[in-house]
Each structure stands twice: as C-alpha cells, then as structure tokens.
PDB file of C-alpha atoms and ligand atoms in Angstrom:
ATOM      1  CA  MET A   1      92.320 111.639 126.266  1.00  0.00           C
ATOM      2  CA  LYS A   2      89.528 111.290 123.785  1.00  0.00           C
ATOM      3  CA  GLU A   3      87.823 108.019 123.419  1.00  0.00           C
ATOM      4  CA  LEU A   4      88.515 105.620 120.864  1.00  0.00           C
ATOM      5  CA  TYR A   5      86.242 103.729 118.748  1.00  0.00           C
ATOM      6  CA  ILE A   6      87.950 100.312 116.567  1.00  0.00           C
ATOM      7  CA  PHE A   7      84.882  98.565 115.257  1.00  0.00           C
ATOM      8  CA  ALA A   8      85.788  95.704 113.350  1.00  0.00           C
ATOM      9  CA  ASN A   9      82.901  94.623 110.125  1.00  0.00           C
ATOM     10  CA  TRP A  10      82.868  90.881 109.575  1.00  0.00           C
ATOM     11  CA  LYS A  11      81.032  91.553 106.370  1.00  0.00           C
ATOM     12  CA  MET A  12      80.069  88.648 104.791  1.00  0.00           C
ATOM     13  CA  TYR A  13      83.609  87.031 104.820  1.00  0.00           C
ATOM     14  CA  LEU A  14      83.196  83.699 107.231  1.00  0.00           C
ATOM     15  CA  ASN A  15      80.175  81.502 107.760  1.00  0.00           C
ATOM     16  CA  HIS A  16      78.337  80.660 111.019  1.00  0.00           C
ATOM     17  CA  ASP A  17      80.924  78.459 112.937  1.00  0.00           C
ATOM     18  CA  GLU A  18      84.226  80.819 111.756  1.00  0.00           C
ATOM     19  CA  SER A  19      81.536  83.682 113.281  1.00  0.00           C
ATOM     20  CA  VAL A  20      81.353  81.854 116.307  1.00  0.00           C
ATOM     21  CA  ALA A  21      85.295  79.857 116.401  1.00  0.00           C
ATOM     22  CA  LEU A  22      86.599  83.641 116.076  1.00  0.00           C
ATOM     23  CA  ALA A  23      84.032  85.325 118.467  1.00  0.00           C
ATOM     24  CA  ARG A  24      85.328  82.575 121.296  1.00  0.00           C
ATOM     25  CA  ASP A  25      88.658  83.373 120.720  1.00  0.00           C
ATOM     26  CA  LEU A  26      88.197  86.897 121.175  1.00  0.00           C
ATOM     27  CA  LYS A  27      86.571  85.666 124.549  1.00  0.00           C
ATOM     28  CA  LYS A  28      89.707  85.072 125.354  1.00  0.00           C
ATOM     29  CA  LYS A  29      91.988  86.536 123.527  1.00  0.00           C
ATOM     30  CA  ILE A  30      90.281  90.366 123.934  1.00  0.00           C
ATOM     31  CA  PRO A  31      90.319  90.503 128.393  1.00  0.00           C
ATOM     32  CA  GLY A  32      94.000  90.621 129.143  1.00  0.00           C
ATOM     33  CA  LEU A  33      95.320  93.025 126.275  1.00  0.00           C
ATOM     34  CA  LYS A  34      93.002  95.433 129.137  1.00  0.00           C
ATOM     35  CA  LEU A  35      92.150  97.815 125.966  1.00  0.00           C
ATOM     36  CA  ALA A  36      91.065 101.615 126.731  1.00  0.00           C
ATOM     37  CA  ALA A  37      88.738 101.488 123.707  1.00  0.00           C
ATOM     38  CA  GLU A  38      85.284 101.167 122.272  1.00  0.00           C
ATOM     39  CA  LEU A  39      84.854  98.441 120.594  1.00  0.00           C
ATOM     40  CA  ALA A  40      81.863  96.986 118.874  1.00  0.00           C
ATOM     41  CA  VAL A  41      81.854  93.989 116.198  1.00  0.00           C
ATOM     42  CA  PHE A  42      78.929  93.731 113.941  1.00  0.00           C
ATOM     43  CA  PRO A  43      79.021  90.322 112.959  1.00  0.00           C
ATOM     44  CA  SER A  44      76.327  88.779 110.223  1.00  0.00           C
ATOM     45  CA  ALA A  45      72.889  88.413 110.840  1.00  0.00           C
ATOM     46  CA  LEU A  46      72.960  84.494 110.466  1.00  0.00           C
ATOM     47  CA  SER A  47      75.720  84.894 114.025  1.00  0.00           C
ATOM     48  CA  PHE A  48      74.861  87.646 115.435  1.00  0.00           C
ATOM     49  CA  VAL A  49      72.629  85.881 118.744  1.00  0.00           C
ATOM     50  CA  ALA A  50      75.768  83.406 119.207  1.00  0.00           C
ATOM     51  CA  VAL A  51      78.324  85.955 118.572  1.00  0.00           C
ATOM     52  CA  GLN A  52      76.290  88.500 120.672  1.00  0.00           C
ATOM     53  CA  LYS A  53      76.329  85.902 124.202  1.00  0.00           C
ATOM     54  CA  GLU A  54      80.069  84.936 123.455  1.00  0.00           C
ATOM     55  CA  LEU A  55      81.607  88.338 122.917  1.00  0.00           C
ATOM     56  CA  GLN A  56      79.019  89.863 126.173  1.00  0.00           C
ATOM     57  CA  GLY A  57      81.609  91.835 128.779  1.00  0.00           C
ATOM     58  CA  VAL A  58      84.617  92.079 125.417  1.00  0.00           C
ATOM     59  CA  ALA A  59      82.822  93.572 123.644  1.00  0.00           C
ATOM     60  CA  GLU A  60      79.544  95.207 122.044  1.00  0.00           C
ATOM     61  CA  VAL A  61      77.333  93.800 118.865  1.00  0.00           C
ATOM     62  CA  GLY A  62      75.621  94.962 116.588  1.00  0.00           C
ATOM     63  CA  PRO A  63      74.296  95.084 112.885  1.00  0.00           C
ATOM     64  CA  GLN A  64      75.844  95.082 109.581  1.00  0.00           C
ATOM     65  CA  ASN A  65      72.668  96.652 108.323  1.00  0.00           C
ATOM     66  CA  VAL A  66      68.856  97.427 109.683  1.00  0.00           C
ATOM     67  CA  TYR A  67      64.745  97.720 108.217  1.00  0.00           C
ATOM     68  CA  TRP A  68      63.003 100.711 109.109  1.00  0.00           C
ATOM     69  CA  VAL A  69      59.914  98.591 109.684  1.00  0.00           C
ATOM     70  CA  ASP A  70      59.794  97.643 112.661  1.00  0.00           C
ATOM     71  CA  LYS A  71      57.746  94.368 111.377  1.00  0.00           C
ATOM     72  CA  GLY A  72      55.719  92.899 108.792  1.00  0.00           C
ATOM     73  CA  GLY A  73      55.765  91.523 105.222  1.00  0.00           C
ATOM     74  CA  TYR A  74      59.877  92.270 104.555  1.00  0.00           C
ATOM     75  CA  THR A  75      61.567  89.102 103.710  1.00  0.00           C
ATOM     76  CA  GLY A  76      65.373  89.029 103.843  1.00  0.00           C
ATOM     77  CA  GLU A  77      64.984  91.908 106.089  1.00  0.00           C
ATOM     78  CA  VAL A  78      65.376  92.242 110.536  1.00  0.00           C
ATOM     79  CA  SER A  79      63.751  95.580 111.579  1.00  0.00           C
ATOM     80  CA  ALA A  80      65.789  98.321 113.277  1.00  0.00           C
ATOM     81  CA  MET A  81      63.206  97.391 117.069  1.00  0.00           C
ATOM     82  CA  THR A  82      64.812  93.040 116.727  1.00  0.00           C
ATOM     83  CA  TYR A  83      67.781  94.840 117.249  1.00  0.00           C
ATOM     84  CA  LYS A  84      66.649  96.239 119.839  1.00  0.00           C
ATOM     85  CA  LEU A  85      65.057  93.901 120.979  1.00  0.00           C
ATOM     86  CA  LEU A  86      68.321  92.095 121.601  1.00  0.00           C
ATOM     87  CA  ASN A  87      70.162  94.686 123.846  1.00  0.00           C
ATOM     88  CA  VAL A  88      71.617  96.551 120.593  1.00  0.00           C
ATOM     89  CA  HIS A  89      73.700  99.260 121.088  1.00  0.00           C
ATOM     90  CA  TYR A  90      75.335  99.715 117.503  1.00  0.00           C
ATOM     91  CA  ALA A  91      73.770  99.722 114.146  1.00  0.00           C
ATOM     92  CA  LEU A  92      75.844 100.540 110.602  1.00  0.00           C
ATOM     93  CA  VAL A  93      73.569 102.063 108.675  1.00  0.00           C
ATOM     94  CA  GLY A  94      74.874 103.368 104.426  1.00  0.00           C
ATOM     95  CA  HIS A  95      77.723 101.475 104.908  1.00  0.00           C
ATOM     96  CA  SER A  96      79.082 101.592 100.901  1.00  0.00           C
ATOM     97  CA  GLU A  97      78.856  98.013 100.248  1.00  0.00           C
ATOM     98  CA  ARG A  98      75.530  99.158 100.921  1.00  0.00           C
ATOM     99  CA  ARG A  99      75.474 102.160  98.960  1.00  0.00           C
ATOM    100  CA  HIS A 100      77.024 100.560  95.536  1.00  0.00           C
ATOM    101  CA  VAL A 101      75.850  96.959  95.443  1.00  0.00           C
ATOM    102  CA  PHE A 102      72.285  97.648  97.208  1.00  0.00           C
ATOM    103  CA  HIS A 103      71.114  99.830  95.355  1.00  0.00           C
ATOM    104  CA  GLU A 104      70.749 101.949  98.806  1.00  0.00           C
ATOM    105  CA  SER A 105      69.766 105.492  98.049  1.00  0.00           C
ATOM    106  CA  ASN A 106      70.497 108.346 100.618  1.00  0.00           C
ATOM    107  CA  ALA A 107      66.787 109.066 101.019  1.00  0.00           C
ATOM    108  CA  GLU A 108      66.762 105.061 102.536  1.00  0.00           C
ATOM    109  CA  VAL A 109      69.834 105.743 104.713  1.00  0.00           C
ATOM    110  CA  ARG A 110      68.159 108.226 106.317  1.00  0.00           C
ATOM    111  CA  GLN A 111      65.092 106.139 106.913  1.00  0.00           C
ATOM    112  CA  LYS A 112      68.093 103.930 108.481  1.00  0.00           C
ATOM    113  CA  LEU A 113      69.217 106.499 110.222  1.00  0.00           C
ATOM    114  CA  GLU A 114      65.994 107.598 111.900  1.00  0.00           C
ATOM    115  CA  ALA A 115      65.080 103.370 113.119  1.00  0.00           C
ATOM    116  CA  VAL A 116      68.068 102.779 114.199  1.00  0.00           C
ATOM    117  CA  LEU A 117      68.229 106.180 116.381  1.00  0.00           C
ATOM    118  CA  ASN A 118      63.927 105.255 117.994  1.00  0.00           C
ATOM    119  CA  ALA A 119      64.877 101.424 118.455  1.00  0.00           C
ATOM    120  CA  ASP A 120      67.112 103.757 121.023  1.00  0.00           C
ATOM    121  CA  MET A 121      70.408 102.848 119.332  1.00  0.00           C
ATOM    122  CA  THR A 122      73.417 104.418 118.485  1.00  0.00           C
ATOM    123  CA  PRO A 123      73.590 104.212 114.454  1.00  0.00           C
ATOM    124  CA  VAL A 124      77.084 104.794 112.686  1.00  0.00           C
ATOM    125  CA  LEU A 125      76.747 106.452 110.046  1.00  0.00           C
ATOM    126  CA  CYS A 126      78.784 106.071 107.031  1.00  0.00           C
ATOM    127  CA  ILE A 127      80.506 107.469 105.080  1.00  0.00           C
ATOM    128  CA  GLY A 128      83.015 108.247 101.454  1.00  0.00           C
ATOM    129  CA  GLU A 129      83.392 108.983  98.017  1.00  0.00           C
ATOM    130  CA  THR A 130      84.061 106.651  94.807  1.00  0.00           C
ATOM    131  CA  LEU A 131      86.766 106.826  92.574  1.00  0.00           C
ATOM    132  CA  ARG A 132      84.829 108.512  89.805  1.00  0.00           C
ATOM    133  CA  GLU A 133      84.015 111.107  92.551  1.00  0.00           C
ATOM    134  CA  ARG A 134      87.506 112.125  93.867  1.00  0.00           C
ATOM    135  CA  LYS A 135      88.993 111.804  89.959  1.00  0.00           C
ATOM    136  CA  ASP A 136      86.288 114.753  89.550  1.00  0.00           C
ATOM    137  CA  GLY A 137      86.757 116.270  91.999  1.00  0.00           C
ATOM    138  CA  GLU A 138      83.994 116.215  94.180  1.00  0.00           C
ATOM    139  CA  VAL A 139      84.501 115.107  97.469  1.00  0.00           C
ATOM    140  CA  GLU A 140      84.194 117.565  99.107  1.00  0.00           C
ATOM    141  CA  GLU A 141      80.667 117.693  97.782  1.00  0.00           C
ATOM    142  CA  VAL A 142      79.734 113.986  98.292  1.00  0.00           C
ATOM    143  CA  ILE A 143      80.775 113.748 101.695  1.00  0.00           C
ATOM    144  CA  GLU A 144      78.450 117.174 102.601  1.00  0.00           C
ATOM    145  CA  ALA A 145      75.184 115.457 100.192  1.00  0.00           C
ATOM    146  CA  GLN A 146      75.518 112.644 101.715  1.00  0.00           C
ATOM    147  CA  LEU A 147      75.752 114.642 105.228  1.00  0.00           C
ATOM    148  CA  ARG A 148      72.440 116.954 104.386  1.00  0.00           C
ATOM    149  CA  ALA A 149      70.850 113.684 103.619  1.00  0.00           C
ATOM    150  CA  ALA A 150      70.961 112.012 106.161  1.00  0.00           C
ATOM    151  CA  PHE A 151      70.251 114.757 108.514  1.00  0.00           C
ATOM    152  CA  MET A 152      67.826 115.919 106.814  1.00  0.00           C
ATOM    153  CA  ASP A 153      64.827 117.248 109.197  1.00  0.00           C
ATOM    154  CA  LEU A 154      66.026 115.153 112.165  1.00  0.00           C
ATOM    155  CA  THR A 155      66.917 116.943 115.729  1.00  0.00           C
ATOM    156  CA  TRP A 156      69.371 114.747 116.771  1.00  0.00           C
ATOM    157  CA  PRO A 157      68.590 113.158 120.093  1.00  0.00           C
ATOM    158  CA  LYS A 158      70.528 114.331 122.919  1.00  0.00           C
ATOM    159  CA  ASP A 159      72.181 110.858 124.698  1.00  0.00           C
ATOM    160  CA  LYS A 160      72.834 109.906 121.847  1.00  0.00           C
ATOM    161  CA  LYS A 161      76.614 110.526 120.572  1.00  0.00           C
ATOM    162  CA  LEU A 162      77.484 110.852 117.225  1.00  0.00           C
ATOM    163  CA  ILE A 163      79.471 108.426 115.480  1.00  0.00           C
ATOM    164  CA  ILE A 164      80.806 108.995 111.200  1.00  0.00           C
ATOM    165  CA  VAL A 165      82.873 106.832 109.815  1.00  0.00           C
ATOM    166  CA  TYR A 166      84.509 107.946 106.916  1.00  0.00           C
ATOM    167  CA  GLU A 167      85.635 105.458 104.494  1.00  0.00           C
ATOM    168  CA  PRO A 168      86.931 106.329 100.637  1.00  0.00           C
ATOM    169  CA  VAL A 169      84.994 103.552  98.175  1.00  0.00           C
ATOM    170  CA  TRP A 170      88.243 103.207  96.428  1.00  0.00           C
ATOM    171  CA  ALA A 171      90.332 102.141 100.042  1.00  0.00           C
ATOM    172  CA  ILE A 172      87.662  99.624 100.970  1.00  0.00           C
ATOM    173  CA  SER A 173      89.530  96.107 100.725  1.00  0.00           C
ATOM    174  CA  THR A 174      92.162  96.918  98.381  1.00  0.00           C
ATOM    175  CA  GLY A 175      95.031  97.360 100.340  1.00  0.00           C
ATOM    176  CA  GLU A 176      94.269 101.089  99.341  1.00  0.00           C
ATOM    177  CA  SER A 177      94.743 103.084 103.274  1.00  0.00           C
ATOM    178  CA  CYS A 178      94.206 107.209 102.230  1.00  0.00           C
ATOM    179  CA  ASP A 179      97.045 108.802 103.081  1.00  0.00           C
ATOM    180  CA  LEU A 180      96.535 110.211 106.888  1.00  0.00           C
ATOM    181  CA  ASP A 181      96.752 113.916 105.732  1.00  0.00           C
ATOM    182  CA  GLU A 182      93.858 113.745 103.232  1.00  0.00           C
ATOM    183  CA  ALA A 183      91.556 111.166 105.564  1.00  0.00           C
ATOM    184  CA  GLU A 184      93.072 114.169 108.258  1.00  0.00           C
ATOM    185  CA  ARG A 185      90.985 116.835 106.444  1.00  0.00           C
ATOM    186  CA  ILE A 186      88.461 115.270 105.119  1.00  0.00           C
ATOM    187  CA  ALA A 187      87.856 113.882 108.812  1.00  0.00           C
ATOM    188  CA  ALA A 188      88.122 117.930 109.763  1.00  0.00           C
ATOM    189  CA  LEU A 189      85.473 118.457 107.194  1.00  0.00           C
ATOM    190  CA  THR A 190      82.877 115.448 108.429  1.00  0.00           C
ATOM    191  CA  HIS A 191      83.138 117.358 111.983  1.00  0.00           C
ATOM    192  CA  LYS A 192      81.801 120.219 111.028  1.00  0.00           C
ATOM    193  CA  TYR A 193      79.236 120.436 108.187  1.00  0.00           C
ATOM    194  CA  ALA A 194      77.772 118.114 110.545  1.00  0.00           C
ATOM    195  CA  LYS A 195      77.695 120.134 113.519  1.00  0.00           C
ATOM    196  CA  GLY A 196      76.495 122.554 110.420  1.00  0.00           C
ATOM    197  CA  LEU A 197      73.450 120.297 109.932  1.00  0.00           C
ATOM    198  CA  LEU A 198      72.763 119.418 113.686  1.00  0.00           C
ATOM    199  CA  GLY A 199      74.123 122.396 114.863  1.00  0.00           C
ATOM    200  CA  LYS A 200      76.618 123.294 117.579  1.00  0.00           C
ATOM    201  CA  SER A 201      75.691 121.575 120.759  1.00  0.00           C
ATOM    202  CA  VAL A 202      76.468 117.739 118.365  1.00  0.00           C
ATOM    203  CA  GLU A 203      79.893 116.579 119.112  1.00  0.00           C
ATOM    204  CA  PRO A 204      80.502 114.572 115.950  1.00  0.00           C
ATOM    205  CA  VAL A 205      83.575 111.646 116.618  1.00  0.00           C
ATOM    206  CA  VAL A 206      84.485 110.593 112.817  1.00  0.00           C
ATOM    207  CA  LEU A 207      86.333 107.339 112.047  1.00  0.00           C
ATOM    208  CA  TYR A 208      88.126 106.210 109.582  1.00  0.00           C
ATOM    209  CA  GLY A 209      87.554 102.707 107.244  1.00  0.00           C
ATOM    210  CA  GLY A 210      89.281 101.411 104.901  1.00  0.00           C
ATOM    211  CA  SER A 211      92.456  99.456 104.563  1.00  0.00           C
ATOM    212  CA  VAL A 212      93.287  99.995 108.459  1.00  0.00           C
ATOM    213  CA  ARG A 213      95.876  97.700 108.700  1.00  0.00           C
ATOM    214  CA  PRO A 214      98.430  96.817 112.452  1.00  0.00           C
ATOM    215  CA  ASP A 215     100.975  98.858 110.206  1.00  0.00           C
ATOM    216  CA  ASN A 216      98.712 102.015 110.036  1.00  0.00           C
ATOM    217  CA  VAL A 217      96.218 102.168 112.631  1.00  0.00           C
ATOM    218  CA  ALA A 218      98.119 104.175 115.129  1.00  0.00           C
ATOM    219  CA  ALA A 219      99.057 106.904 112.705  1.00  0.00           C
ATOM    220  CA  TYR A 220      95.208 107.140 112.212  1.00  0.00           C
ATOM    221  CA  ILE A 221      94.813 107.421 115.185  1.00  0.00           C
ATOM    222  CA  SER A 222      96.482 109.104 116.266  1.00  0.00           C
ATOM    223  CA  GLN A 223      95.165 112.648 113.909  1.00  0.00           C
ATOM    224  CA  PRO A 224      93.709 114.885 115.877  1.00  0.00           C
ATOM    225  CA  HIS A 225      89.962 114.654 113.712  1.00  0.00           C
ATOM    226  CA  LEU A 226      89.808 110.948 114.344  1.00  0.00           C
ATOM    227  CA  SER A 227      88.968 109.329 116.846  1.00  0.00           C
ATOM    228  CA  GLY A 228      89.209 105.567 115.835  1.00  0.00           C
ATOM    229  CA  VAL A 229      88.302 103.675 112.756  1.00  0.00           C
ATOM    230  CA  LEU A 230      86.416 100.607 111.553  1.00  0.00           C
ATOM    231  CA  VAL A 231      88.222  97.699 109.755  1.00  0.00           C
ATOM    232  CA  GLY A 232      86.500  95.103 107.388  1.00  0.00           C
ATOM    233  CA  GLY A 233      89.706  92.200 106.606  1.00  0.00           C
ATOM    234  CA  ALA A 234      91.639  92.753 108.810  1.00  0.00           C
ATOM    235  CA  SER A 235      89.032  92.085 111.922  1.00  0.00           C
ATOM    236  CA  THR A 236      87.744  88.942 110.127  1.00  0.00           C
ATOM    237  CA  LYS A 237      91.782  87.090 111.608  1.00  0.00           C
ATOM    238  CA  VAL A 238      92.545  86.825 115.158  1.00  0.00           C
ATOM    239  CA  SER A 239      96.415  87.278 114.664  1.00  0.00           C
ATOM    240  CA  THR A 240      95.783  90.853 112.648  1.00  0.00           C
ATOM    241  CA  TRP A 241      92.620  91.962 114.711  1.00  0.00           C
ATOM    242  CA  LEU A 242      94.206  91.321 118.145  1.00  0.00           C
ATOM    243  CA  ASP A 243      98.125  93.169 116.162  1.00  0.00           C
ATOM    244  CA  ILE A 244      95.119  96.261 115.208  1.00  0.00           C
ATOM    245  CA  LEU A 245      93.948  96.177 118.577  1.00  0.00           C
ATOM    246  CA  LYS A 246      97.588  96.280 120.560  1.00  0.00           C
ATOM    247  CA  GLU A 247      98.088  99.514 118.197  1.00  0.00           C
ATOM    248  CA  THR A 248      95.065 101.541 120.065  1.00  0.00           C
ATOM    249  CA  ILE A 249      96.881 101.104 124.120  1.00  0.00           C
TER     250      ILE A 249
HETATM  251  P1  PGA B 301      88.865  97.223 104.540  1.00  0.00           P
HETATM  252  O1  PGA B 301      87.078  97.443 104.837  1.00  0.00           O
HETATM  253  O2  PGA B 301      89.346  97.084 106.085  1.00  0.00           O
HETATM  254  O3  PGA B 301      88.658  95.535 104.298  1.00  0.00           O
HETATM  255  O4  PGA B 301      88.669  97.639 103.979  1.00  0.00           O
HETATM  256  C1  PGA B 301      86.512  98.278 106.000  1.00  0.00           C
HETATM  257  C2  PGA B 301      84.932  98.627 105.215  1.00  0.00           C
HETATM  258  O5  PGA B 301      84.192  98.292 104.428  1.00  0.00           O
HETATM  259  O6  PGA B 301      84.180  99.018 106.655  1.00  0.00           O
END
C-alpha cells in the first residue's frame, strides 16, 4: 500500500480564535479515526505556535510560506530557520496564491525551496497551470518550467522526501475540480520530469490539490501516481475535514 499524505492549507480563512478552536476539535476527534495517513496542517503564521501546541502528536504543523534569509530587516516575513527552531517538519513552497496573487517568481520559489532544505525541513512544492495556460495548450510546458526552475542547480538530499502538489490554478477554491484522468496524467508527468531533473534515485511523491471534497478525495488518492491531497476550503471546517479523512481509511 502506498503511503498517503493528507494536508490541510488553512490559508487566511481563519482568525486566531477560530484556528485554535479548529485545532482543539481536531485533537479530540482525529485520534479515534485510527488513520494510516500522514497529516499536516498549514495555519496562518500568527496562529502557528498555538495550533502546533494543540496538534502535538496528532498532525504535523507547517508554514504556508517562508523567507530564505535567516534573520534581518525583512518586515513582515518569517524565515525558514525560525520555523526550524520550532521543530517543524513540512513547509509549503510556491503555492499558486503566492505565485499569482503575490507575484512570487520561479526564481524566488527556488530560493525558498533551498532555504527549507537548509533548515532541514521537507518542502511541499506546489505547481500548476492557469486557465489561460491550459486553454493555450501550455500545461506540460508550464509544469516542466516550474519544476526546472525550482530544482535548478539543486542536489536533492538523500534523507529528504520530495513532495510535489499538482494544483491547477483554475481548480483552486472554484469548486471546479480537475478531471481524474487529467490529474493522473499530470501527476505521472510530474513524476517523470522530477526524476529527469533530479536523478533516478529520487522518488517523488505527488499530491493533488484543487477543490478536494469528501465526495472526490477517494477517487484522487486511488490514482496510481497520486499519494494524497492538499485541501484548502474543505479543511477549514471540522465536519468536511473529518469526512475527507474518513474517506482515506
Ligand atoms: P481548495 O484549495 O481546496 O480550497 O481549492 C486548495 C489549495 O489551494 O491548496
């Protein structure tokens, strides 16, 4: 059986009290589910420490974004190194909202990826095409370019998992999830490209993200090249998140 990764991106949906309340609810309910999957929650930077404290032993807690310089005059940023000191395992890198809303470039994604690795954390690299790129027939090109830029001059550490999330931008928070065969096709391509760029010994783990819900999660994780999901909106309510988790058992 393949190892499953079920990750929750809370984005900026919850305020501090709501984040802590959700974490408390999860702490009460998740252990009883006897899940086999690896769980991680990505809360806001503000609620990070409180959520991590609540979810100790229940789920990993990671940042939605990091900065690559360890310390200094970078107002508003939190460095990868700061998270490392909190014993953090996973960090999101290159989420499409970072790329498209905050204009994070492929080169910046590359810097963040390296910073996460240097901080001894496992990056969860997000890639995916926009609707325009899909309509213009550029999906493969975009995926390849994002991976090529992210891994440029990088030797993947032997002891680090490579986790890549295929998140078509047009499927994020739109309710319009990607066709299963297409998600599997791009996951297989991502797998192939990543191995081609980093070497055959690297075994990429590919997840899907984009309007994942309780009624479609099982179909995604049953695809041969998909090992889990990154869930946004549906992970921010205890009922839908627990329903998603139950579908993975
Ligand atoms: P969504 O978000 O599940 O709300 O579509 C997924 C993501 O952006 O990671």
